[in-house]
PDB file of C-alpha atoms in Angstrom:
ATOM      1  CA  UNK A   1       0.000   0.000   0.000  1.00 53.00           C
ATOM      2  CA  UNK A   2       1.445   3.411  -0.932  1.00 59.00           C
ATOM      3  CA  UNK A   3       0.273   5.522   1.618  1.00 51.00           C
ATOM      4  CA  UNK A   4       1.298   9.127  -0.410  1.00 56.00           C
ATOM      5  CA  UNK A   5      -0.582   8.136  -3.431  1.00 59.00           C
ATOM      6  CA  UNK A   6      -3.497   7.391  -1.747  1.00 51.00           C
ATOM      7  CA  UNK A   7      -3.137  10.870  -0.212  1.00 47.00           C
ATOM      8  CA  UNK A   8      -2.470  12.448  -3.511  1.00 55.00           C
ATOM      9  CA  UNK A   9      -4.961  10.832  -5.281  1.00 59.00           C
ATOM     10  CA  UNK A  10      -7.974  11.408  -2.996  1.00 54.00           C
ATOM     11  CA  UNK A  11      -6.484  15.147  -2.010  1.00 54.00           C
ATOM     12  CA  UNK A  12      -8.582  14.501   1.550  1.00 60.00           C
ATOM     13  CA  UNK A  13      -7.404  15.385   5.347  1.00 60.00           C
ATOM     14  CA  UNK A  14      -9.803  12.550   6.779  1.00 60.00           C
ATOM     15  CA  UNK A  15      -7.465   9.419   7.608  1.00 68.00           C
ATOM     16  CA  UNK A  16      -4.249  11.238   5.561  1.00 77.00           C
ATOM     17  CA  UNK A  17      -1.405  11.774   6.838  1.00 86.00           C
ATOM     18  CA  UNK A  18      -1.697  14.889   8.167  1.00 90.00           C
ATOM     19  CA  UNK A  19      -4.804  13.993  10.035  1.00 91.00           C
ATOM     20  CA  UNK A  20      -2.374  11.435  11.957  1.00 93.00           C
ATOM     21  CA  UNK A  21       0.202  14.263  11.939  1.00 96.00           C
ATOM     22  CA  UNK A  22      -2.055  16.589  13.768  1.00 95.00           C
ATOM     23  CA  UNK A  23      -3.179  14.123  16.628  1.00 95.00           C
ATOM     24  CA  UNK A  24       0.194  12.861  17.510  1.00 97.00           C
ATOM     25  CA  UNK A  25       1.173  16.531  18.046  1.00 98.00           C
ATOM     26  CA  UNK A  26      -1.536  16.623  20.553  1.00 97.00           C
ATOM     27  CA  UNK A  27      -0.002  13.687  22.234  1.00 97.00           C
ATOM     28  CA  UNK A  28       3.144  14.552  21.567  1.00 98.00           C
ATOM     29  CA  UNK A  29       2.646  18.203  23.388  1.00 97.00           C
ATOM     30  CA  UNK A  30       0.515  16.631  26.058  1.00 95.00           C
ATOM     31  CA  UNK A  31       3.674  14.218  26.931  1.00 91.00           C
ATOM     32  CA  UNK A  32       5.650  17.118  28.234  1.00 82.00           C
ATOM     33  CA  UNK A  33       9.495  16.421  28.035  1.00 81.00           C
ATOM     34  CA  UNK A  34       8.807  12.590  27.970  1.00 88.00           C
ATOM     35  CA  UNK A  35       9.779  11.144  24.184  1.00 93.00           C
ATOM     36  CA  UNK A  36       7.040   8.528  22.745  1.00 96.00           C
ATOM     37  CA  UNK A  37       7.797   5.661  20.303  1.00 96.00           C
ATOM     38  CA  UNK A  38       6.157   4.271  17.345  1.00 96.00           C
ATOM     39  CA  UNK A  39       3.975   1.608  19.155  1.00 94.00           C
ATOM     40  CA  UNK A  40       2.485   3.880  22.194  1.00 96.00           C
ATOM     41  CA  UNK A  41       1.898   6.560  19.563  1.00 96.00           C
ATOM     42  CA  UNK A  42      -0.118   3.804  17.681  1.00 94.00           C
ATOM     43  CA  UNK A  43      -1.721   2.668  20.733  1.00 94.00           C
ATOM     44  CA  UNK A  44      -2.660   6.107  21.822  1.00 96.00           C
ATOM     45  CA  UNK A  45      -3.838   7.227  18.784  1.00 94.00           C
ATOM     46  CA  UNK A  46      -6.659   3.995  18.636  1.00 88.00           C
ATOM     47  CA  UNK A  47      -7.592   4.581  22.483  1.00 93.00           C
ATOM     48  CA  UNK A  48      -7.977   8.282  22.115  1.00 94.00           C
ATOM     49  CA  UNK A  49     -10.697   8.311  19.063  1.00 91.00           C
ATOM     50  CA  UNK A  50     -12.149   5.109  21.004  1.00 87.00           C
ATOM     51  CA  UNK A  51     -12.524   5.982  25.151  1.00 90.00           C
ATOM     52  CA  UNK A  52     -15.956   4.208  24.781  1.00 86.00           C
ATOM     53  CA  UNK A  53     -13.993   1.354  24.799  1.00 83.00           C
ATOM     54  CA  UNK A  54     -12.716   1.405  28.239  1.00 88.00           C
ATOM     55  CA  UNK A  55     -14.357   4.009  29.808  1.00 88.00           C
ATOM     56  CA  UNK A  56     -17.615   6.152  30.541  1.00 88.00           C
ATOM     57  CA  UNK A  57     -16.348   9.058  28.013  1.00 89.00           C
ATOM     58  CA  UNK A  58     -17.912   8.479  24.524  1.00 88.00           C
ATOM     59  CA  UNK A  59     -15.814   7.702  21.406  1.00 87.00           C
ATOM     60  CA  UNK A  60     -14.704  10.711  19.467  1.00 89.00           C
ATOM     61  CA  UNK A  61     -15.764   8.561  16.600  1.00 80.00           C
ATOM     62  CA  UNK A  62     -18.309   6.539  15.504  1.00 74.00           C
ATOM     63  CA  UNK A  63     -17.821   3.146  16.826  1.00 71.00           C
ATOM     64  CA  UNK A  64     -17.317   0.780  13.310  1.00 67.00           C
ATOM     65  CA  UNK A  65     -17.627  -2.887  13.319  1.00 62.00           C
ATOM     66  CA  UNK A  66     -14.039  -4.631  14.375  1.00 62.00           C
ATOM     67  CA  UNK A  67     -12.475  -1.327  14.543  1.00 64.00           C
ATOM     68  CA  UNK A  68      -9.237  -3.032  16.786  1.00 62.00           C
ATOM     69  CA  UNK A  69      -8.182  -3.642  13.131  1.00 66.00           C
ATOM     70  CA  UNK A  70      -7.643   0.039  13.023  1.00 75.00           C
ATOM     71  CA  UNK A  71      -4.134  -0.372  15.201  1.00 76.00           C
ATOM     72  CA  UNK A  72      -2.805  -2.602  12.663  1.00 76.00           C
ATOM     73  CA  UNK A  73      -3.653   0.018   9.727  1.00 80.00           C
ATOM     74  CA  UNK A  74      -2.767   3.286  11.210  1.00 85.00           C
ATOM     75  CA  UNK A  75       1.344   2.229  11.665  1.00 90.00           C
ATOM     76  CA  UNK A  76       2.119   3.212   7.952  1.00 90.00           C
ATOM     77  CA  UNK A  77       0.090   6.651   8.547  1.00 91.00           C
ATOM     78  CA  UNK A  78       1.075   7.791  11.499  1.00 95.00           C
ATOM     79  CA  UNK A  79       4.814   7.267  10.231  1.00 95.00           C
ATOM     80  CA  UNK A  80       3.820   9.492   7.242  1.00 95.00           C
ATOM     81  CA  UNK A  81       2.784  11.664   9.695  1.00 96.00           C
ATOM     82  CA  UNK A  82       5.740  11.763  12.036  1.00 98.00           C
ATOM     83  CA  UNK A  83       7.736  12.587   9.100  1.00 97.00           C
ATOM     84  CA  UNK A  84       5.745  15.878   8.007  1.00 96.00           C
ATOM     85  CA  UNK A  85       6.200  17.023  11.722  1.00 98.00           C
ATOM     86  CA  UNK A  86       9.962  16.187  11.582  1.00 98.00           C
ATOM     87  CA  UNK A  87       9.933  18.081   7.937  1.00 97.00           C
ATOM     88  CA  UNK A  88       8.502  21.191  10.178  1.00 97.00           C
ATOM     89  CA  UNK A  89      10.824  21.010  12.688  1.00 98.00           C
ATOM     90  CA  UNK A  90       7.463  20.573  15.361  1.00 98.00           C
ATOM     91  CA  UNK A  91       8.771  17.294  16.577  1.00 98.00           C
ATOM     92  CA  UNK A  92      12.073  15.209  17.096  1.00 97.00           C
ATOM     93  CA  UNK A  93      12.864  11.790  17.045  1.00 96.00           C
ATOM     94  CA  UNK A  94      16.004  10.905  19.032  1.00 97.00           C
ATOM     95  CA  UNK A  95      17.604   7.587  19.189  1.00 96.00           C
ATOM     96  CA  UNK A  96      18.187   6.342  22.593  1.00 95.00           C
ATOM     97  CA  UNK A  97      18.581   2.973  24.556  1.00 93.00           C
ATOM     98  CA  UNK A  98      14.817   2.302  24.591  1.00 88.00           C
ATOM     99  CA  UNK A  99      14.971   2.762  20.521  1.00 93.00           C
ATOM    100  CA  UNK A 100      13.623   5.852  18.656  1.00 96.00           C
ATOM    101  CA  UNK A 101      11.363   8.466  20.834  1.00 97.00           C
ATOM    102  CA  UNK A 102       9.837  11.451  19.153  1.00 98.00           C
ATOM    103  CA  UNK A 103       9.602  14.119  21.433  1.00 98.00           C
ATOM    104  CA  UNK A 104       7.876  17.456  21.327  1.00 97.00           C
ATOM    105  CA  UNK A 105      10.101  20.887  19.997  1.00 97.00           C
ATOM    106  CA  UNK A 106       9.797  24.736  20.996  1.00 97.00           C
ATOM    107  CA  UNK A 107       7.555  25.136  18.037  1.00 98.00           C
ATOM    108  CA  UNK A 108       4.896  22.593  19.211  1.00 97.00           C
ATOM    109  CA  UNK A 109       3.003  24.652  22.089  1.00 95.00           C
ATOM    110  CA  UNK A 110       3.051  27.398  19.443  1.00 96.00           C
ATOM    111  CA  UNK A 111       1.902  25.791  16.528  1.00 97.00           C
ATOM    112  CA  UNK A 112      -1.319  24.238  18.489  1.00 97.00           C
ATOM    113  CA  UNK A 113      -2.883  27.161  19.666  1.00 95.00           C
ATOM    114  CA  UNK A 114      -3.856  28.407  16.687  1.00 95.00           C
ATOM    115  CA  UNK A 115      -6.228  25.484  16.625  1.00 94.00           C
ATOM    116  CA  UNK A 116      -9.599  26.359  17.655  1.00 93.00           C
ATOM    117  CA  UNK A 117     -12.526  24.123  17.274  1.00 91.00           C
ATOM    118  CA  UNK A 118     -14.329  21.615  19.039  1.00 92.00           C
ATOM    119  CA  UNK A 119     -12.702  18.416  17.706  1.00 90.00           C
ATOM    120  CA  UNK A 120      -9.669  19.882  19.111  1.00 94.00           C
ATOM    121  CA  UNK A 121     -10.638  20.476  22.402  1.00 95.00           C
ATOM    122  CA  UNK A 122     -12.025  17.149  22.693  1.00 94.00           C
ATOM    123  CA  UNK A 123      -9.274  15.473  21.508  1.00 95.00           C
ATOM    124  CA  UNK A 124      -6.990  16.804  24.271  1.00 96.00           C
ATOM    125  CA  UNK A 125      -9.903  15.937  26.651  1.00 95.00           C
ATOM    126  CA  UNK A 126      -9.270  12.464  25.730  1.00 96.00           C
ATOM    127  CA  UNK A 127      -5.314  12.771  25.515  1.00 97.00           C
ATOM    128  CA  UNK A 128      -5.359  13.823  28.902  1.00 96.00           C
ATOM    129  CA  UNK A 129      -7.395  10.936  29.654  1.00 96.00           C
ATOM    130  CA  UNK A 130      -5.784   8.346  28.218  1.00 96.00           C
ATOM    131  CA  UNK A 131      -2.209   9.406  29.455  1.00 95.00           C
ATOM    132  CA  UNK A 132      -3.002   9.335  32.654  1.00 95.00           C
ATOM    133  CA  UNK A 133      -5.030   6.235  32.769  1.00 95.00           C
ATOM    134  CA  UNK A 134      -1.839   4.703  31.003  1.00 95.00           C
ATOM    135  CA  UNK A 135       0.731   6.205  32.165  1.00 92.00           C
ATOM    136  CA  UNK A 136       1.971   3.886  34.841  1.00 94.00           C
ATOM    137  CA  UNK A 137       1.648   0.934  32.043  1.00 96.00           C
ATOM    138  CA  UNK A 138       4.832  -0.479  30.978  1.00 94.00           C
ATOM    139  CA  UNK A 139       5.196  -0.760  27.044  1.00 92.00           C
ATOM    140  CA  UNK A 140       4.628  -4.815  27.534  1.00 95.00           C
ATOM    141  CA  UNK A 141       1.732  -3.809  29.669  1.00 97.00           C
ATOM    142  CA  UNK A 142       0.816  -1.756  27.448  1.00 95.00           C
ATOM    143  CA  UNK A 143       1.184  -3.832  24.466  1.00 91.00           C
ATOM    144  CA  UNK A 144      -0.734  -6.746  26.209  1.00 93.00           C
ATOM    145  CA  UNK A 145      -3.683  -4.461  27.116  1.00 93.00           C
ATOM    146  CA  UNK A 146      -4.233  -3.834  23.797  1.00 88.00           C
ATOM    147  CA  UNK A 147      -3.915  -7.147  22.287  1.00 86.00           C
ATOM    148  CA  UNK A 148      -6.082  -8.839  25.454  1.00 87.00           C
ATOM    149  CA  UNK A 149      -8.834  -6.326  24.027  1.00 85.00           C
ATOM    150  CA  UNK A 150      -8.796  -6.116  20.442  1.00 77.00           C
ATOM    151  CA  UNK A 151     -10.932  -8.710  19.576  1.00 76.00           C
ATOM    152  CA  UNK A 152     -13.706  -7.204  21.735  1.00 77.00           C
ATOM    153  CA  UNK A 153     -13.425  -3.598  20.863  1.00 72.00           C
ATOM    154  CA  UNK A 154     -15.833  -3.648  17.133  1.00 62.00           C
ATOM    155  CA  UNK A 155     -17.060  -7.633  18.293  1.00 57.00           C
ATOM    156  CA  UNK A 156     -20.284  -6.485  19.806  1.00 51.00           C
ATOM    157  CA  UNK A 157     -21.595  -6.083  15.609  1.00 42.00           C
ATOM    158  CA  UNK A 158     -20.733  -9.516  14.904  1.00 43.00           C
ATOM    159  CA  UNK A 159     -22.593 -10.597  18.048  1.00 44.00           C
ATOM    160  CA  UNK A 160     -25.554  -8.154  17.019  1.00 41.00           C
ATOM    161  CA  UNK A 161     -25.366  -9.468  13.638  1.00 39.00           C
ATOM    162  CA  UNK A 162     -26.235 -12.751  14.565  1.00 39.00           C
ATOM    163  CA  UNK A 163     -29.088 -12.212  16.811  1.00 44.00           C
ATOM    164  CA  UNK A 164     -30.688 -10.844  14.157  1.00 44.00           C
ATOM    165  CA  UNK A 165     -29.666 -13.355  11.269  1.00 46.00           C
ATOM    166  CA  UNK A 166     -27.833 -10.587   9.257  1.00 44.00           C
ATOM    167  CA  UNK A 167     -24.283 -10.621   7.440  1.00 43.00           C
ATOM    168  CA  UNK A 168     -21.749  -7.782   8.031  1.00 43.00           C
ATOM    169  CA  UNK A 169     -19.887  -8.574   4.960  1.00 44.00           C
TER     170      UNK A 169
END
């Protein structure tokens, strides 16, 4: 899958790149001098549009039918992403002991508030959230969280699906 034709061709924000770019720098701004890798990003990214998941806070977005897919697909984008904000000097990725961390710059605090609208404010709502509800979670932890759960998170359609005799496909 080539993840900048796709962008080029459909010229859209929604699930581009940039749309990846943008929440990551929410995360990444929210982490305060602590560097994020790859796989937390990824992870953070999912539980962020999906708090219905795991808590009382609704979803940013609409819950879909086996939507724990959706960590396996947004890897390639968010490193698109990553690679725009590197490109604008709004994030850096250092290589440490751990592996590579991307970690916020002096333009990042900057650069988000000119962002004003409700998704926005929202989305840090649920940053917040989901940092601190994970923040004492190794990356195994982590990583086994996420896997324990994936199969349930998008499973209540197929379970719906058969009570009523329907297909999803």
């Amino acid at each position: 899958m080539d993840i900048k034709n796709i962008f080029r061709e459909t010229n859209t924000v929604f699930n581009s790149p940039l749309e990846f770019a943008l929440r990551c720098l929410c995360i990444l701004d929210n982490s305060k001098t602590q560097g994020i890798d790859l796989e937390r990003l990824v992870y953070y990214d999912y539980l962020i549009l999906n708090t219905g998941d795991f808590t009382d806070l609704p979803s940013i977005h609409t819950p879909l039918p086996f939507r724990g897919a959706q960590v396996f697909v947004k890897r390639e984008f968010i490193k698109e992403g990553l690679k725009i904000l590197i490109s604008k000097q709004l994030i850096e990725l250092k290589f440490e002991e751990q592996g590579i961390r991307y970690y916020k710059t002096h333009l990042t605090n900057p650069f988000l508030q000119f962002i004003n609208c409700d998704y926005y404010f929202k989305l840090k709502e649920r940053i917040e959230l989901v940092s601190n509800y994970f923040k004492n979670y190794t990356d195994e932890q982590l990583t086994n969280y996420i896997n324990e759960n994936l199969e349930k998170w998008g499973g209540e359609f197929v379970k719906e699906s058969l009570f009523r005799n329907t297909s999803i496909s």
